[in-house]
Amino acid sequence: MMKEIKLTEITGLRDFLALNAIQVKPRQRRFTKNVVLSWMQARHPAVTFYRVDWQAELVGYVMLIHAQQPTQWIIERLTIDQDYQRQGLGYAVADYLIDMVHEFENSEMVIARYEPENLAARKLFAKLNFTQQEELFRDRHVAVLKFEFEDVEDDEADKTAGSDAEIADANEVNGAAADDEERE
């Protein structure tokens, strides 16, 4: 049964600071980012940051980035509070975002970025039919989910969608933010 989650876009610093209430297990802390840094990055016009609520409780957050390739979107920083993990909420959030992006005009691909050691993220996105790419981008794994449409006119365009160059272009959308992240 799919969990009924609610995503609410957050933009103000006060809303971001409320995310400090989200706690993860000690071994997961290296995969999470500073909330103030996230707030600064979310000010980029291509970035949308959401709080995740379930049963009227704040349970996590996630970032959705519109890539430079106009047909590509990136899911990043999917974080669920330790008290709510292993209940299907991460899956519900990612599935919700995939459905949302699928409805956007001309969307063709969702990319997930996560740390190489984050086995939970790798398993989650594999369960959602993402294909992990061999190459790391800025020391992170990249997994890709391509949308399939019934009335595809240009087979050649489909064959090249998701190439390493396109994925690298998509990952560049938040280049300044990613550079800040590396300095963290």
PDB file of C-alpha atoms in Angstrom:
ATOM      1  CA  MET A   1       0.000   0.000   0.000  1.00  0.00           C
ATOM      2  CA  MET A   2       1.389   3.396  -1.042  1.00  0.00           C
ATOM      3  CA  LYS A   3       1.853   5.851   1.810  1.00  0.00           C
ATOM      4  CA  GLU A   4      -0.119   9.096   1.573  1.00  0.00           C
ATOM      5  CA  ILE A   5       2.605  11.702   1.775  1.00  0.00           C
ATOM      6  CA  LYS A   6       2.393  15.441   1.255  1.00  0.00           C
ATOM      7  CA  LEU A   7       5.141  17.497  -0.384  1.00  0.00           C
ATOM      8  CA  THR A   8       5.198  21.216   0.358  1.00  0.00           C
ATOM      9  CA  GLU A   9       7.630  23.548  -1.384  1.00  0.00           C
ATOM     10  CA  ILE A  10       9.726  25.498   1.078  1.00  0.00           C
ATOM     11  CA  THR A  11      11.594  28.688   0.322  1.00  0.00           C
ATOM     12  CA  GLY A  12      11.970  30.692   3.525  1.00  0.00           C
ATOM     13  CA  LEU A  13      14.850  30.296   5.940  1.00  0.00           C
ATOM     14  CA  ARG A  14      12.485  29.656   8.864  1.00  0.00           C
ATOM     15  CA  ASP A  15      10.955  26.698   6.975  1.00  0.00           C
ATOM     16  CA  PHE A  16      14.421  25.345   6.202  1.00  0.00           C
ATOM     17  CA  LEU A  17      15.503  25.676   9.825  1.00  0.00           C
ATOM     18  CA  ALA A  18      12.492  23.547  10.816  1.00  0.00           C
ATOM     19  CA  LEU A  19      14.171  20.740   8.851  1.00  0.00           C
ATOM     20  CA  ASN A  20      16.832  20.573  11.566  1.00  0.00           C
ATOM     21  CA  ALA A  21      14.270  18.466  13.458  1.00  0.00           C
ATOM     22  CA  ILE A  22      14.910  15.659  10.941  1.00  0.00           C
ATOM     23  CA  GLN A  23      17.344  13.204  12.503  1.00  0.00           C
ATOM     24  CA  VAL A  24      19.120  10.346  10.751  1.00  0.00           C
ATOM     25  CA  LYS A  25      21.063   7.428  12.121  1.00  0.00           C
ATOM     26  CA  PRO A  26      24.727   8.152  12.883  1.00  0.00           C
ATOM     27  CA  ARG A  27      25.939   6.029   9.958  1.00  0.00           C
ATOM     28  CA  GLN A  28      23.690   8.058   7.595  1.00  0.00           C
ATOM     29  CA  ARG A  29      24.887  11.502   8.685  1.00  0.00           C
ATOM     30  CA  ARG A  30      27.627  11.605   6.068  1.00  0.00           C
ATOM     31  CA  PHE A  31      24.927  11.442   3.382  1.00  0.00           C
ATOM     32  CA  THR A  32      22.985  14.484   4.599  1.00  0.00           C
ATOM     33  CA  LYS A  33      23.800  18.127   3.963  1.00  0.00           C
ATOM     34  CA  ASN A  34      23.642  21.218   6.122  1.00  0.00           C
ATOM     35  CA  VAL A  35      20.155  22.761   6.086  1.00  0.00           C
ATOM     36  CA  VAL A  36      21.472  26.321   5.633  1.00  0.00           C
ATOM     37  CA  LEU A  37      23.535  25.178   2.634  1.00  0.00           C
ATOM     38  CA  SER A  38      20.395  23.561   1.217  1.00  0.00           C
ATOM     39  CA  TRP A  39      18.501  26.824   1.713  1.00  0.00           C
ATOM     40  CA  MET A  40      21.176  28.721  -0.201  1.00  0.00           C
ATOM     41  CA  GLN A  41      21.118  26.197  -3.045  1.00  0.00           C
ATOM     42  CA  ALA A  42      17.317  26.169  -3.181  1.00  0.00           C
ATOM     43  CA  ARG A  43      17.418  29.861  -4.078  1.00  0.00           C
ATOM     44  CA  HIS A  44      18.638  28.814  -7.551  1.00  0.00           C
ATOM     45  CA  PRO A  45      15.676  29.040  -9.975  1.00  0.00           C
ATOM     46  CA  ALA A  46      16.189  25.452 -11.173  1.00  0.00           C
ATOM     47  CA  VAL A  47      15.911  24.006  -7.642  1.00  0.00           C
ATOM     48  CA  THR A  48      12.732  23.199  -5.745  1.00  0.00           C
ATOM     49  CA  PHE A  49      13.021  21.998  -2.165  1.00  0.00           C
ATOM     50  CA  TYR A  50      10.165  20.141  -0.479  1.00  0.00           C
ATOM     51  CA  ARG A  51       9.348  19.171   3.061  1.00  0.00           C
ATOM     52  CA  VAL A  52       7.753  15.749   3.369  1.00  0.00           C
ATOM     53  CA  ASP A  53       4.804  15.248   5.695  1.00  0.00           C
ATOM     54  CA  TRP A  54       3.052  12.024   6.579  1.00  0.00           C
ATOM     55  CA  GLN A  55       0.081  11.828   8.927  1.00  0.00           C
ATOM     56  CA  ALA A  56       0.464  15.586   9.598  1.00  0.00           C
ATOM     57  CA  GLU A  57       4.064  15.111  10.804  1.00  0.00           C
ATOM     58  CA  LEU A  58       7.276  16.433   9.275  1.00  0.00           C
ATOM     59  CA  VAL A  59       9.142  13.257   8.291  1.00  0.00           C
ATOM     60  CA  GLY A  60      11.727  14.393   5.740  1.00  0.00           C
ATOM     61  CA  TYR A  61      12.759  16.522   2.799  1.00  0.00           C
ATOM     62  CA  VAL A  62      13.858  16.236  -0.816  1.00  0.00           C
ATOM     63  CA  MET A  63      15.296  18.431  -3.566  1.00  0.00           C
ATOM     64  CA  LEU A  64      14.132  18.384  -7.199  1.00  0.00           C
ATOM     65  CA  ILE A  65      16.366  20.076  -9.767  1.00  0.00           C
ATOM     66  CA  HIS A  66      15.402  20.992 -13.323  1.00  0.00           C
ATOM     67  CA  ALA A  67      18.491  20.105 -15.328  1.00  0.00           C
ATOM     68  CA  GLN A  68      20.035  22.176 -18.112  1.00  0.00           C
ATOM     69  CA  GLN A  69      18.665  19.607 -20.521  1.00  0.00           C
ATOM     70  CA  PRO A  70      15.019  20.742 -20.448  1.00  0.00           C
ATOM     71  CA  THR A  71      13.717  17.177 -20.490  1.00  0.00           C
ATOM     72  CA  GLN A  72      15.681  16.017 -17.421  1.00  0.00           C
ATOM     73  CA  TRP A  73      15.061  16.326 -13.679  1.00  0.00           C
ATOM     74  CA  ILE A  74      17.281  15.361 -10.736  1.00  0.00           C
ATOM     75  CA  ILE A  75      16.151  13.968  -7.382  1.00  0.00           C
ATOM     76  CA  GLU A  76      18.643  14.724  -4.649  1.00  0.00           C
ATOM     77  CA  ARG A  77      18.837  14.831  -0.846  1.00  0.00           C
ATOM     78  CA  LEU A  78      15.911  12.517  -0.234  1.00  0.00           C
ATOM     79  CA  THR A  79      16.045  12.284   3.559  1.00  0.00           C
ATOM     80  CA  ILE A  80      13.591  10.559   5.891  1.00  0.00           C
ATOM     81  CA  ASP A  81      13.755  10.922   9.682  1.00  0.00           C
ATOM     82  CA  GLN A  82      15.192   7.877  11.447  1.00  0.00           C
ATOM     83  CA  ASP A  83      11.920   7.269  13.328  1.00  0.00           C
ATOM     84  CA  TYR A  84      10.052   6.931  10.011  1.00  0.00           C
ATOM     85  CA  GLN A  85      12.536   4.932   7.969  1.00  0.00           C
ATOM     86  CA  ARG A  86      11.792   1.446   6.610  1.00  0.00           C
ATOM     87  CA  GLN A  87       8.090   2.254   6.294  1.00  0.00           C
ATOM     88  CA  GLY A  88       8.006   2.931   2.548  1.00  0.00           C
ATOM     89  CA  LEU A  89       8.112   6.710   2.844  1.00  0.00           C
ATOM     90  CA  GLY A  90      11.283   7.196   0.772  1.00  0.00           C
ATOM     91  CA  TYR A  91       9.752   5.057  -1.955  1.00  0.00           C
ATOM     92  CA  ALA A  92       6.489   7.027  -1.754  1.00  0.00           C
ATOM     93  CA  VAL A  93       8.339  10.366  -2.072  1.00  0.00           C
ATOM     94  CA  ALA A  94      10.455   9.260  -5.038  1.00  0.00           C
ATOM     95  CA  ASP A  95       7.438   7.669  -6.750  1.00  0.00           C
ATOM     96  CA  TYR A  96       5.405  10.846  -6.205  1.00  0.00           C
ATOM     97  CA  LEU A  97       8.186  12.974  -7.750  1.00  0.00           C
ATOM     98  CA  ILE A  98       8.523  10.610 -10.713  1.00  0.00           C
ATOM     99  CA  ASP A  99       4.765  10.835 -11.364  1.00  0.00           C
ATOM    100  CA  MET A 100       4.896  14.616 -11.011  1.00  0.00           C
ATOM    101  CA  VAL A 101       7.825  14.971 -13.435  1.00  0.00           C
ATOM    102  CA  HIS A 102       6.199  12.563 -15.887  1.00  0.00           C
ATOM    103  CA  GLU A 103       3.309  15.031 -16.178  1.00  0.00           C
ATOM    104  CA  PHE A 104       5.624  17.946 -17.037  1.00  0.00           C
ATOM    105  CA  GLU A 105       5.699  18.864 -20.709  1.00  0.00           C
ATOM    106  CA  ASN A 106       8.535  17.172 -22.631  1.00  0.00           C
ATOM    107  CA  SER A 107      10.014  15.420 -19.606  1.00  0.00           C
ATOM    108  CA  GLU A 108      11.976  12.333 -20.576  1.00  0.00           C
ATOM    109  CA  MET A 109      14.255  11.437 -17.719  1.00  0.00           C
ATOM    110  CA  VAL A 110      14.656  11.552 -13.951  1.00  0.00           C
ATOM    111  CA  ILE A 111      18.148  11.298 -12.546  1.00  0.00           C
ATOM    112  CA  ALA A 112      18.906  10.377  -8.951  1.00  0.00           C
ATOM    113  CA  ARG A 113      22.218  11.393  -7.368  1.00  0.00           C
ATOM    114  CA  TYR A 114      23.543   9.814  -4.200  1.00  0.00           C
ATOM    115  CA  GLU A 115      26.782   9.013  -2.397  1.00  0.00           C
ATOM    116  CA  PRO A 116      28.551   5.787  -3.483  1.00  0.00           C
ATOM    117  CA  GLU A 117      28.357   4.287   0.024  1.00  0.00           C
ATOM    118  CA  ASN A 118      24.629   4.959   0.348  1.00  0.00           C
ATOM    119  CA  LEU A 119      23.355   1.434  -0.251  1.00  0.00           C
ATOM    120  CA  ALA A 120      19.830   2.322   0.876  1.00  0.00           C
ATOM    121  CA  ALA A 121      19.571   4.964  -1.876  1.00  0.00           C
ATOM    122  CA  ARG A 122      20.989   2.560  -4.443  1.00  0.00           C
ATOM    123  CA  LYS A 123      18.417  -0.099  -3.486  1.00  0.00           C
ATOM    124  CA  LEU A 124      15.561   2.398  -3.401  1.00  0.00           C
ATOM    125  CA  PHE A 125      16.213   3.723  -6.891  1.00  0.00           C
ATOM    126  CA  ALA A 126      16.822   0.235  -8.280  1.00  0.00           C
ATOM    127  CA  LYS A 127      13.410  -0.766  -6.901  1.00  0.00           C
ATOM    128  CA  LEU A 128      11.954   2.193  -8.823  1.00  0.00           C
ATOM    129  CA  ASN A 129      13.563   0.877 -12.061  1.00  0.00           C
ATOM    130  CA  PHE A 130      16.385   3.407 -12.233  1.00  0.00           C
ATOM    131  CA  THR A 131      19.509   2.180 -14.004  1.00  0.00           C
ATOM    132  CA  GLN A 132      22.725   2.971 -12.192  1.00  0.00           C
ATOM    133  CA  GLN A 133      25.404   4.451 -14.424  1.00  0.00           C
ATOM    134  CA  GLU A 134      28.971   3.162 -14.212  1.00  0.00           C
ATOM    135  CA  GLU A 135      30.658   6.544 -14.017  1.00  0.00           C
ATOM    136  CA  LEU A 136      30.568   8.654 -10.871  1.00  0.00           C
ATOM    137  CA  PHE A 137      29.788  12.350 -11.195  1.00  0.00           C
ATOM    138  CA  ARG A 138      31.491  14.531  -8.576  1.00  0.00           C
ATOM    139  CA  ASP A 139      32.012  11.445  -6.436  1.00  0.00           C
ATOM    140  CA  ARG A 140      28.336  10.512  -6.548  1.00  0.00           C
ATOM    141  CA  HIS A 141      26.469   7.707  -8.215  1.00  0.00           C
ATOM    142  CA  VAL A 142      23.975   8.631 -10.864  1.00  0.00           C
ATOM    143  CA  ALA A 143      20.963   6.470 -11.613  1.00  0.00           C
ATOM    144  CA  VAL A 144      18.632   7.188 -14.514  1.00  0.00           C
ATOM    145  CA  LEU A 145      14.951   6.519 -15.152  1.00  0.00           C
ATOM    146  CA  LYS A 146      13.895   7.157 -18.750  1.00  0.00           C
ATOM    147  CA  PHE A 147      10.250   7.638 -19.528  1.00  0.00           C
ATOM    148  CA  GLU A 148       8.819   5.564 -22.342  1.00  0.00           C
ATOM    149  CA  PHE A 149       6.117   7.051 -24.491  1.00  0.00           C
ATOM    150  CA  GLU A 150       3.917   5.099 -26.892  1.00  0.00           C
ATOM    151  CA  ASP A 151       4.114   7.530 -29.790  1.00  0.00           C
ATOM    152  CA  VAL A 152       7.857   8.122 -30.041  1.00  0.00           C
ATOM    153  CA  GLU A 153       8.638   9.581 -33.456  1.00  0.00           C
ATOM    154  CA  ASP A 154      12.410   9.746 -33.470  1.00  0.00           C
ATOM    155  CA  ASP A 155      14.012   6.426 -32.506  1.00  0.00           C
ATOM    156  CA  GLU A 156      17.505   7.868 -32.903  1.00  0.00           C
ATOM    157  CA  ALA A 157      16.810  10.552 -30.300  1.00  0.00           C
ATOM    158  CA  ASP A 158      15.695   7.849 -27.878  1.00  0.00           C
ATOM    159  CA  LYS A 159      18.848   5.838 -28.433  1.00  0.00           C
ATOM    160  CA  THR A 160      21.044   8.754 -27.428  1.00  0.00           C
ATOM    161  CA  ALA A 161      18.918   9.971 -24.501  1.00  0.00           C
ATOM    162  CA  GLY A 162      20.723   9.397 -21.257  1.00  0.00           C
ATOM    163  CA  SER A 163      24.213   9.321 -22.718  1.00  0.00           C
ATOM    164  CA  ASP A 164      27.058  10.117 -20.338  1.00  0.00           C
ATOM    165  CA  ALA A 165      27.341  13.580 -21.918  1.00  0.00           C
ATOM    166  CA  GLU A 166      23.658  14.336 -21.314  1.00  0.00           C
ATOM    167  CA  ILE A 167      23.874  13.147 -17.736  1.00  0.00           C
ATOM    168  CA  ALA A 168      26.960  15.280 -17.175  1.00  0.00           C
ATOM    169  CA  ASP A 169      25.085  18.267 -18.654  1.00  0.00           C
ATOM    170  CA  ALA A 170      22.150  17.576 -16.367  1.00  0.00           C
ATOM    171  CA  ASN A 171      24.412  17.408 -13.352  1.00  0.00           C
ATOM    172  CA  GLU A 172      25.973  20.753 -14.245  1.00  0.00           C
ATOM    173  CA  VAL A 173      22.702  22.607 -13.610  1.00  0.00           C
ATOM    174  CA  ASN A 174      23.580  23.101  -9.989  1.00  0.00           C
ATOM    175  CA  GLY A 175      27.317  23.450 -10.569  1.00  0.00           C
ATOM    176  CA  ALA A 176      27.841  26.341  -8.185  1.00  0.00           C
ATOM    177  CA  ALA A 177      25.776  24.598  -5.542  1.00  0.00           C
ATOM    178  CA  ALA A 178      27.645  21.342  -6.050  1.00  0.00           C
ATOM    179  CA  ASP A 179      30.928  23.210  -5.750  1.00  0.00           C
ATOM    180  CA  ASP A 180      29.730  24.675  -2.437  1.00  0.00           C
ATOM    181  CA  GLU A 181      28.766  21.179  -1.365  1.00  0.00           C
ATOM    182  CA  GLU A 182      32.257  19.868  -2.088  1.00  0.00           C
ATOM    183  CA  ARG A 183      33.753  22.598   0.112  1.00  0.00           C
ATOM    184  CA  GLU A 184      31.476  21.628   2.993  1.00  0.00           C
TER     185      GLU A 184
END
